PDB file of C-alpha atoms in Angstrom:
ATOM      1  CA  UNK A1170      10.744 -16.708 -16.028  1.00  0.00           C
ATOM      2  CA  UNK A1171      14.416 -16.023 -16.769  1.00  0.00           C
ATOM      3  CA  UNK A1172      16.247 -14.524 -13.787  1.00  0.00           C
ATOM      4  CA  UNK A1173      18.758 -12.414 -15.719  1.00  0.00           C
ATOM      5  CA  UNK A1174      16.007 -10.928 -17.908  1.00  0.00           C
ATOM      6  CA  UNK A1175      13.978 -10.131 -14.803  1.00  0.00           C
ATOM      7  CA  UNK A1176      16.894  -8.389 -13.090  1.00  0.00           C
ATOM      8  CA  UNK A1177      17.621  -6.285 -16.184  1.00  0.00           C
ATOM      9  CA  UNK A1178      13.961  -5.293 -16.613  1.00  0.00           C
ATOM     10  CA  UNK A1179      13.548  -4.596 -12.888  1.00  0.00           C
ATOM     11  CA  UNK A1180      16.556  -2.271 -12.765  1.00  0.00           C
ATOM     12  CA  UNK A1181      15.487  -0.440 -15.944  1.00  0.00           C
ATOM     13  CA  UNK A1182      11.934   0.147 -14.712  1.00  0.00           C
ATOM     14  CA  UNK A1183      13.091   1.345 -11.290  1.00  0.00           C
ATOM     15  CA  UNK A1184      15.502   3.801 -12.917  1.00  0.00           C
ATOM     16  CA  UNK A1185      12.849   5.122 -15.319  1.00  0.00           C
ATOM     17  CA  UNK A1186      10.475   5.749 -12.436  1.00  0.00           C
ATOM     18  CA  UNK A1187      13.045   7.593 -10.300  1.00  0.00           C
ATOM     19  CA  UNK A1188      13.280   4.727  -7.845  1.00  0.00           C
ATOM     20  CA  UNK A1189      17.043   4.478  -8.169  1.00  0.00           C
ATOM     21  CA  UNK A1190      17.517   3.660  -4.475  1.00  0.00           C
ATOM     22  CA  UNK A1191      15.762   0.366  -5.145  1.00  0.00           C
ATOM     23  CA  UNK A1192      17.276  -0.486  -8.547  1.00  0.00           C
ATOM     24  CA  UNK A1193      20.243  -2.557  -7.344  1.00  0.00           C
ATOM     25  CA  UNK A1194      20.846  -6.206  -8.202  1.00  0.00           C
ATOM     26  CA  UNK A1195      20.563  -7.458  -4.615  1.00  0.00           C
ATOM     27  CA  UNK A1196      17.028  -6.106  -4.319  1.00  0.00           C
ATOM     28  CA  UNK A1197      16.189  -7.297  -7.832  1.00  0.00           C
ATOM     29  CA  UNK A1198      17.078 -10.845  -6.777  1.00  0.00           C
ATOM     30  CA  UNK A1199      14.762 -10.618  -3.766  1.00  0.00           C
ATOM     31  CA  UNK A1200      11.941  -9.375  -5.975  1.00  0.00           C
ATOM     32  CA  UNK A1201      12.614 -12.209  -8.407  1.00  0.00           C
ATOM     33  CA  UNK A1202      12.141 -14.650  -5.519  1.00  0.00           C
ATOM     34  CA  UNK A1203       8.887 -12.907  -4.599  1.00  0.00           C
ATOM     35  CA  UNK A1204       7.723 -13.130  -8.221  1.00  0.00           C
ATOM     36  CA  UNK A1205       8.416 -16.861  -8.414  1.00  0.00           C
ATOM     37  CA  UNK A1206       6.547 -17.424  -5.176  1.00  0.00           C
ATOM     38  CA  UNK A1207       3.585 -15.254  -6.230  1.00  0.00           C
ATOM     39  CA  UNK A1208       3.193 -16.945  -9.617  1.00  0.00           C
ATOM     40  CA  UNK A1209       3.457 -20.395  -8.053  1.00  0.00           C
ATOM     41  CA  UNK A1210       0.645 -19.635  -5.598  1.00  0.00           C
ATOM     42  CA  UNK A1211      -1.348 -17.711  -8.219  1.00  0.00           C
ATOM     43  CA  UNK A1212      -1.713 -20.932 -10.198  1.00  0.00           C
ATOM     44  CA  UNK A1213      -4.204 -22.169  -7.587  1.00  0.00           C
ATOM     45  CA  UNK A1214      -5.231 -18.985  -5.743  1.00  0.00           C
ATOM     46  CA  UNK A1215      -6.511 -15.734  -7.240  1.00  0.00           C
ATOM     47  CA  UNK A1216      -3.774 -13.294  -6.181  1.00  0.00           C
ATOM     48  CA  UNK A1217      -3.325 -11.219  -9.339  1.00  0.00           C
ATOM     49  CA  UNK A1218      -4.424 -10.985 -12.961  1.00  0.00           C
ATOM     50  CA  UNK A1219      -1.042  -9.446 -13.828  1.00  0.00           C
ATOM     51  CA  UNK A1220       1.347 -12.278 -14.661  1.00  0.00           C
ATOM     52  CA  UNK A1221       3.724 -10.913 -17.322  1.00  0.00           C
ATOM     53  CA  UNK A1222       7.193  -9.885 -16.166  1.00  0.00           C
ATOM     54  CA  UNK A1223       7.020  -6.187 -17.049  1.00  0.00           C
ATOM     55  CA  UNK A1224       3.502  -5.857 -15.675  1.00  0.00           C
ATOM     56  CA  UNK A1225       4.506  -7.378 -12.340  1.00  0.00           C
ATOM     57  CA  UNK A1226       7.564  -5.146 -12.006  1.00  0.00           C
ATOM     58  CA  UNK A1227       5.752  -1.965 -13.039  1.00  0.00           C
ATOM     59  CA  UNK A1228       2.238  -2.365 -11.645  1.00  0.00           C
ATOM     60  CA  UNK A1229       3.058  -4.274  -8.475  1.00  0.00           C
ATOM     61  CA  UNK A1230       6.632  -3.453  -7.470  1.00  0.00           C
ATOM     62  CA  UNK A1231       7.335   0.033  -8.861  1.00  0.00           C
ATOM     63  CA  UNK A1232       3.783   1.114  -8.042  1.00  0.00           C
ATOM     64  CA  UNK A1233       4.175  -0.113  -4.451  1.00  0.00           C
ATOM     65  CA  UNK A1234       7.560   1.546  -3.998  1.00  0.00           C
ATOM     66  CA  UNK A1235       6.403   4.993  -5.159  1.00  0.00           C
ATOM     67  CA  UNK A1236       5.091   5.441  -1.619  1.00  0.00           C
ATOM     68  CA  UNK A1237       8.514   4.839  -0.035  1.00  0.00           C
ATOM     69  CA  UNK A1238       9.848   8.436  -0.263  1.00  0.00           C
ATOM     70  CA  UNK A1239       6.796   9.654   1.682  1.00  0.00           C
ATOM     71  CA  UNK A1240       7.466   7.371   4.658  1.00  0.00           C
ATOM     72  CA  UNK A1241       9.907   8.534   7.381  1.00  0.00           C
ATOM     73  CA  UNK A1242      12.791   6.346   8.536  1.00  0.00           C
ATOM     74  CA  UNK A1243      11.912   3.657  11.095  1.00  0.00           C
ATOM     75  CA  UNK A1244       8.183   4.353  10.795  1.00  0.00           C
ATOM     76  CA  UNK A1245       5.383   2.035  11.859  1.00  0.00           C
ATOM     77  CA  UNK A1246       3.113   1.417   8.857  1.00  0.00           C
ATOM     78  CA  UNK A1247      -0.271  -0.261   8.479  1.00  0.00           C
ATOM     79  CA  UNK A1248      -1.428  -1.425   5.036  1.00  0.00           C
ATOM     80  CA  UNK A1249      -5.229  -1.261   5.069  1.00  0.00           C
ATOM     81  CA  UNK A1250      -6.876  -3.916   2.896  1.00  0.00           C
ATOM     82  CA  UNK A1251      -3.538  -5.269   1.695  1.00  0.00           C
ATOM     83  CA  UNK A1252      -4.922  -7.823  -0.763  1.00  0.00           C
ATOM     84  CA  UNK A1253      -2.053  -9.958  -2.041  1.00  0.00           C
ATOM     85  CA  UNK A1254       0.485  -7.830  -0.156  1.00  0.00           C
ATOM     86  CA  UNK A1255       0.769  -4.596  -2.126  1.00  0.00           C
ATOM     87  CA  UNK A1256       2.331  -2.265  -1.165  1.00  0.00           C
ATOM     88  CA  UNK A1257       3.272  -4.052   2.089  1.00  0.00           C
ATOM     89  CA  UNK A1258       5.487  -6.888   0.789  1.00  0.00           C
ATOM     90  CA  UNK A1259       7.555  -4.741  -1.622  1.00  0.00           C
ATOM     91  CA  UNK A1260       7.894  -2.059   1.069  1.00  0.00           C
ATOM     92  CA  UNK A1261       9.060  -4.603   3.625  1.00  0.00           C
ATOM     93  CA  UNK A1262      11.697  -5.913   1.202  1.00  0.00           C
ATOM     94  CA  UNK A1263      12.950  -2.496   0.077  1.00  0.00           C
ATOM     95  CA  UNK A1264      12.671  -0.704   3.442  1.00  0.00           C
ATOM     96  CA  UNK A1265      13.867  -3.030   6.237  1.00  0.00           C
ATOM     97  CA  UNK A1266      13.796  -0.060   8.634  1.00  0.00           C
ATOM     98  CA  UNK A1267       9.981  -0.043   8.570  1.00  0.00           C
ATOM     99  CA  UNK A1268       7.702  -1.994  10.931  1.00  0.00           C
ATOM    100  CA  UNK A1269       4.757  -3.057   8.790  1.00  0.00           C
ATOM    101  CA  UNK A1270       1.364  -4.476   9.706  1.00  0.00           C
ATOM    102  CA  UNK A1271      -0.722  -5.718   6.779  1.00  0.00           C
ATOM    103  CA  UNK A1272      -4.319  -6.815   7.073  1.00  0.00           C
ATOM    104  CA  UNK A1273      -7.127  -8.001   4.866  1.00  0.00           C
ATOM    105  CA  UNK A1274     -10.486  -9.660   5.437  1.00  0.00           C
ATOM    106  CA  UNK A1275      -9.530 -12.648   3.244  1.00  0.00           C
ATOM    107  CA  UNK A1276      -7.783 -15.288   5.351  1.00  0.00           C
ATOM    108  CA  UNK A1277      -6.205 -17.104   2.381  1.00  0.00           C
ATOM    109  CA  UNK A1278      -4.375 -13.962   1.286  1.00  0.00           C
ATOM    110  CA  UNK A1279      -3.115 -13.325   4.817  1.00  0.00           C
ATOM    111  CA  UNK A1280      -1.790 -16.886   5.029  1.00  0.00           C
ATOM    112  CA  UNK A1281      -0.032 -16.346   1.693  1.00  0.00           C
ATOM    113  CA  UNK A1282       1.618 -13.130   2.936  1.00  0.00           C
ATOM    114  CA  UNK A1283       2.720 -14.700   6.233  1.00  0.00           C
ATOM    115  CA  UNK A1284       4.097 -17.822   4.559  1.00  0.00           C
ATOM    116  CA  UNK A1285       5.835 -15.778   1.856  1.00  0.00           C
ATOM    117  CA  UNK A1286       7.468 -13.505   4.427  1.00  0.00           C
ATOM    118  CA  UNK A1287       8.749 -16.540   6.330  1.00  0.00           C
ATOM    119  CA  UNK A1288      10.009 -18.291   3.188  1.00  0.00           C
ATOM    120  CA  UNK A1289      11.828 -15.193   1.888  1.00  0.00           C
ATOM    121  CA  UNK A1290      13.205 -14.053   5.250  1.00  0.00           C
ATOM    122  CA  UNK A1291      11.137 -10.853   5.402  1.00  0.00           C
ATOM    123  CA  UNK A1292      11.115 -10.172   9.135  1.00  0.00           C
ATOM    124  CA  UNK A1293       9.598  -6.693   9.373  1.00  0.00           C
ATOM    125  CA  UNK A1294       6.025  -7.522   8.379  1.00  0.00           C
ATOM    126  CA  UNK A1295       3.098  -8.960  10.342  1.00  0.00           C
ATOM    127  CA  UNK A1296      -0.076 -10.038   8.549  1.00  0.00           C
ATOM    128  CA  UNK A1297      -3.459 -10.458  10.214  1.00  0.00           C
ATOM    129  CA  UNK A1298      -7.023 -11.192   9.138  1.00  0.00           C
ATOM    130  CA  UNK A1299      -9.321  -8.305  10.062  1.00  0.00           C
ATOM    131  CA  UNK A1300     -11.810  -5.755   8.821  1.00  0.00           C
ATOM    132  CA  UNK A1301     -10.756  -2.103   8.932  1.00  0.00           C
ATOM    133  CA  UNK A1302     -13.900  -0.778  10.585  1.00  0.00           C
ATOM    134  CA  UNK A1303     -13.454  -3.283  13.438  1.00  0.00           C
ATOM    135  CA  UNK A1304      -9.675  -3.191  13.827  1.00  0.00           C
ATOM    136  CA  UNK A1305      -9.625   0.614  13.965  1.00  0.00           C
ATOM    137  CA  UNK A1306     -11.730   0.465  17.145  1.00  0.00           C
ATOM    138  CA  UNK A1307      -9.239  -1.872  18.865  1.00  0.00           C
ATOM    139  CA  UNK A1308      -7.032   0.135  21.292  1.00  0.00           C
ATOM    140  CA  UNK A1309      -4.030  -1.974  20.236  1.00  0.00           C
ATOM    141  CA  UNK A1310      -4.302  -0.564  16.700  1.00  0.00           C
ATOM    142  CA  UNK A1311      -6.196   2.718  16.965  1.00  0.00           C
ATOM    143  CA  UNK A1312      -3.916   5.764  16.563  1.00  0.00           C
ATOM    144  CA  UNK A1313      -0.819   3.549  16.953  1.00  0.00           C
ATOM    145  CA  UNK A1314       0.840   4.022  13.550  1.00  0.00           C
ATOM    146  CA  UNK A1315       3.006   6.697  11.970  1.00  0.00           C
ATOM    147  CA  UNK A1316       1.587   5.891   8.532  1.00  0.00           C
ATOM    148  CA  UNK A1317      -1.516   4.161   7.227  1.00  0.00           C
ATOM    149  CA  UNK A1318      -1.723   3.434   3.518  1.00  0.00           C
ATOM    150  CA  UNK A1319      -4.203   1.984   1.075  1.00  0.00           C
ATOM    151  CA  UNK A1320      -3.889   1.006  -2.554  1.00  0.00           C
ATOM    152  CA  UNK A1321      -7.603   0.647  -3.184  1.00  0.00           C
ATOM    153  CA  UNK A1322     -10.378   1.605  -5.570  1.00  0.00           C
ATOM    154  CA  UNK A1323     -12.760   2.925  -2.877  1.00  0.00           C
ATOM    155  CA  UNK A1324     -13.474   6.653  -2.968  1.00  0.00           C
ATOM    156  CA  UNK A1325     -11.236   8.851  -0.832  1.00  0.00           C
ATOM    157  CA  UNK A1326     -14.010   9.867   1.571  1.00  0.00           C
ATOM    158  CA  UNK A1327     -14.676   6.178   2.290  1.00  0.00           C
ATOM    159  CA  UNK A1328     -10.987   5.266   2.520  1.00  0.00           C
ATOM    160  CA  UNK A1329     -10.338   8.148   4.892  1.00  0.00           C
ATOM    161  CA  UNK A1330     -12.854   6.889   7.441  1.00  0.00           C
ATOM    162  CA  UNK A1331     -11.289   3.425   7.304  1.00  0.00           C
ATOM    163  CA  UNK A1332      -7.642   4.550   7.382  1.00  0.00           C
ATOM    164  CA  UNK A1333      -7.236   7.796   9.344  1.00  0.00           C
ATOM    165  CA  UNK A1334      -8.271   6.274  12.717  1.00  0.00           C
ATOM    166  CA  UNK A1335      -5.146   4.061  12.676  1.00  0.00           C
ATOM    167  CA  UNK A1336      -2.783   7.058  12.528  1.00  0.00           C
ATOM    168  CA  UNK A1337      -1.229   8.854  15.494  1.00  0.00           C
ATOM    169  CA  UNK A1338      -1.683  12.634  15.547  1.00  0.00           C
ATOM    170  CA  UNK A1339       1.367  13.924  13.692  1.00  0.00           C
ATOM    171  CA  UNK A1340       1.392  10.938  11.337  1.00  0.00           C
ATOM    172  CA  UNK A1341      -0.192  10.596   7.909  1.00  0.00           C
ATOM    173  CA  UNK A1342      -2.589   8.565   5.817  1.00  0.00           C
ATOM    174  CA  UNK A1343      -1.314   7.982   2.274  1.00  0.00           C
ATOM    175  CA  UNK A1344      -3.846   7.031  -0.394  1.00  0.00           C
ATOM    176  CA  UNK A1345      -2.409   5.545  -3.583  1.00  0.00           C
ATOM    177  CA  UNK A1346      -4.893   6.536  -6.275  1.00  0.00           C
ATOM    178  CA  UNK A1347      -5.067   6.445 -10.058  1.00  0.00           C
ATOM    179  CA  UNK A1348      -6.810   9.818 -10.175  1.00  0.00           C
ATOM    180  CA  UNK A1349      -7.759  11.951  -7.195  1.00  0.00           C
ATOM    181  CA  UNK A1350      -8.773  15.451  -8.329  1.00  0.00           C
ATOM    182  CA  UNK A1351     -12.536  14.971  -8.046  1.00  0.00           C
ATOM    183  CA  UNK A1352     -12.224  12.808  -4.927  1.00  0.00           C
ATOM    184  CA  UNK A1353     -10.233  15.436  -3.012  1.00  0.00           C
ATOM    185  CA  UNK A1354     -13.106  17.920  -3.113  1.00  0.00           C
ATOM    186  CA  UNK A1355     -15.565  15.172  -2.231  1.00  0.00           C
ATOM    187  CA  UNK A1356     -13.453  14.136   0.795  1.00  0.00           C
ATOM    188  CA  UNK A1357     -13.065  17.586   2.411  1.00  0.00           C
ATOM    189  CA  UNK A1358     -15.859  17.002   4.930  1.00  0.00           C
ATOM    190  CA  UNK A1359     -14.539  13.554   5.846  1.00  0.00           C
ATOM    191  CA  UNK A1360     -11.027  14.881   6.484  1.00  0.00           C
ATOM    192  CA  UNK A1361     -12.350  17.644   8.704  1.00  0.00           C
ATOM    193  CA  UNK A1362     -14.462  15.252  10.796  1.00  0.00           C
ATOM    194  CA  UNK A1363     -11.739  12.596  11.104  1.00  0.00           C
ATOM    195  CA  UNK A1364      -8.885  14.890  12.169  1.00  0.00           C
ATOM    196  CA  UNK A1365      -7.108  14.985   8.822  1.00  0.00           C
ATOM    197  CA  UNK A1366      -5.733  17.751   6.619  1.00  0.00           C
ATOM    198  CA  UNK A1367      -4.470  17.486   3.045  1.00  0.00           C
ATOM    199  CA  UNK A1368      -0.686  17.893   2.874  1.00  0.00           C
ATOM    200  CA  UNK A1369      -0.181  17.189  -0.834  1.00  0.00           C
ATOM    201  CA  UNK A1370      -1.499  15.330  -3.852  1.00  0.00           C
ATOM    202  CA  UNK A1371       1.409  14.435  -6.126  1.00  0.00           C
ATOM    203  CA  UNK A1372       0.338  13.150  -9.531  1.00  0.00           C
ATOM    204  CA  UNK A1373       2.649  11.369 -11.974  1.00  0.00           C
ATOM    205  CA  UNK A1374       2.758   8.459 -14.409  1.00  0.00           C
ATOM    206  CA  UNK A1375       4.405   5.088 -14.018  1.00  0.00           C
ATOM    207  CA  UNK A1376       6.648   4.554 -17.032  1.00  0.00           C
ATOM    208  CA  UNK A1377       7.004   1.095 -18.522  1.00  0.00           C
ATOM    209  CA  UNK A1378      10.243  -0.282 -19.910  1.00  0.00           C
ATOM    210  CA  UNK A1379       8.756  -0.235 -23.415  1.00  0.00           C
ATOM    211  CA  UNK A1380       7.335   3.297 -22.830  1.00  0.00           C
ATOM    212  CA  UNK A1381       4.321   2.302 -24.926  1.00  0.00           C
ATOM    213  CA  UNK A1382       1.757   3.432 -22.386  1.00  0.00           C
ATOM    214  CA  UNK A1383       1.355   5.570 -19.301  1.00  0.00           C
ATOM    215  CA  UNK A1384      -0.180   4.616 -15.990  1.00  0.00           C
ATOM    216  CA  UNK A1385      -1.456   7.698 -14.111  1.00  0.00           C
ATOM    217  CA  UNK A1386      -0.994   7.716 -10.353  1.00  0.00           C
ATOM    218  CA  UNK A1387      -1.624  10.188  -7.557  1.00  0.00           C
ATOM    219  CA  UNK A1388      -0.113  10.036  -4.074  1.00  0.00           C
ATOM    220  CA  UNK A1389      -2.504  11.738  -1.657  1.00  0.00           C
ATOM    221  CA  UNK A1390      -0.899  12.524   1.708  1.00  0.00           C
ATOM    222  CA  UNK A1391      -3.242  13.477   4.537  1.00  0.00           C
ATOM    223  CA  UNK A1392      -1.769  14.707   7.819  1.00  0.00           C
ATOM    224  CA  UNK A1393      -3.360  13.624  11.092  1.00  0.00           C
ATOM    225  CA  UNK A1394      -3.713  16.930  12.932  1.00  0.00           C
ATOM    226  CA  UNK A1395      -6.055  15.861  15.748  1.00  0.00           C
ATOM    227  CA  UNK A1396      -7.440  12.643  17.279  1.00  0.00           C
ATOM    228  CA  UNK A1397     -10.292  10.948  15.429  1.00  0.00           C
ATOM    229  CA  UNK A1398     -13.616  11.132  17.322  1.00  0.00           C
ATOM    230  CA  UNK A1399     -14.504   7.832  18.989  1.00  0.00           C
ATOM    231  CA  UNK A1400     -17.625   7.310  16.876  1.00  0.00           C
ATOM    232  CA  UNK A1401     -15.495   6.727  13.746  1.00  0.00           C
ATOM    233  CA  UNK A1402     -15.194   4.502  11.862  1.00  0.00           C
ATOM    234  CA  UNK A1403     -18.837   3.521  11.638  1.00  0.00           C
ATOM    235  CA  UNK A1404     -19.848   0.046  10.481  1.00  0.00           C
ATOM    236  CA  UNK A1405     -19.172  -0.508   6.807  1.00  0.00           C
ATOM    237  CA  UNK A1406     -22.819  -0.530   5.718  1.00  0.00           C
ATOM    238  CA  UNK A1407     -23.195   2.994   7.129  1.00  0.00           C
ATOM    239  CA  UNK A1408     -19.921   4.161   5.582  1.00  0.00           C
ATOM    240  CA  UNK A1409     -20.978   2.885   2.171  1.00  0.00           C
ATOM    241  CA  UNK A1410     -24.585   4.083   2.406  1.00  0.00           C
ATOM    242  CA  UNK A1411     -23.786   7.553   3.712  1.00  0.00           C
ATOM    243  CA  UNK A1412     -20.124   8.561   3.177  1.00  0.00           C
ATOM    244  CA  UNK A1413     -18.906  11.531   5.182  1.00  0.00           C
TER     245      UNK A1413
END
């Protein structure tokens, strides 16, 4: 992948998606290094099916950074089910003020994130292997974060039970969804039981450099207005079988 072409495409896509704070060349170079590392590891580990330059910039980096304006300065953030490190790795690069914990149940992915952070000098991220429904019951992690976030396909009522318990009262859970209108109504009971309240659901489209297609997104921000009852989250089989 050509570095100068990457930097030009990165800056253009960030500008088109109103992410101008992150469009500079210095950041573009750091994201180029992340791209090289990701593609190298992806050759022997299933990290992503998106391997073209524009797709990586738009659907991994720009998509991850759309959450940044919703996160206060110097916040503690937990990325729930981080997969290959999205949005946690791009956030850690673009927002060095944040203190980020990323976790996933797949040990290989966590090793990749930890090794990548060390190789690229990303010092504000910690990656651990864990399951959300277990980690959220650990006093070291329960209600310890300003922000929890998830970029996942699970329904909002399921995600809420896994993510809201990590957040301090006064903080927020941010769900990064493709479409959330139907799920918001479905999740009302879950939010009420878990101590959450909908603050906003901002819907928009990611715009590619070629502008040939649109990628709908919705940022759902749920305030933590009261502590989560101790009986949540339940074990995952219960959550899946009988969502709140």
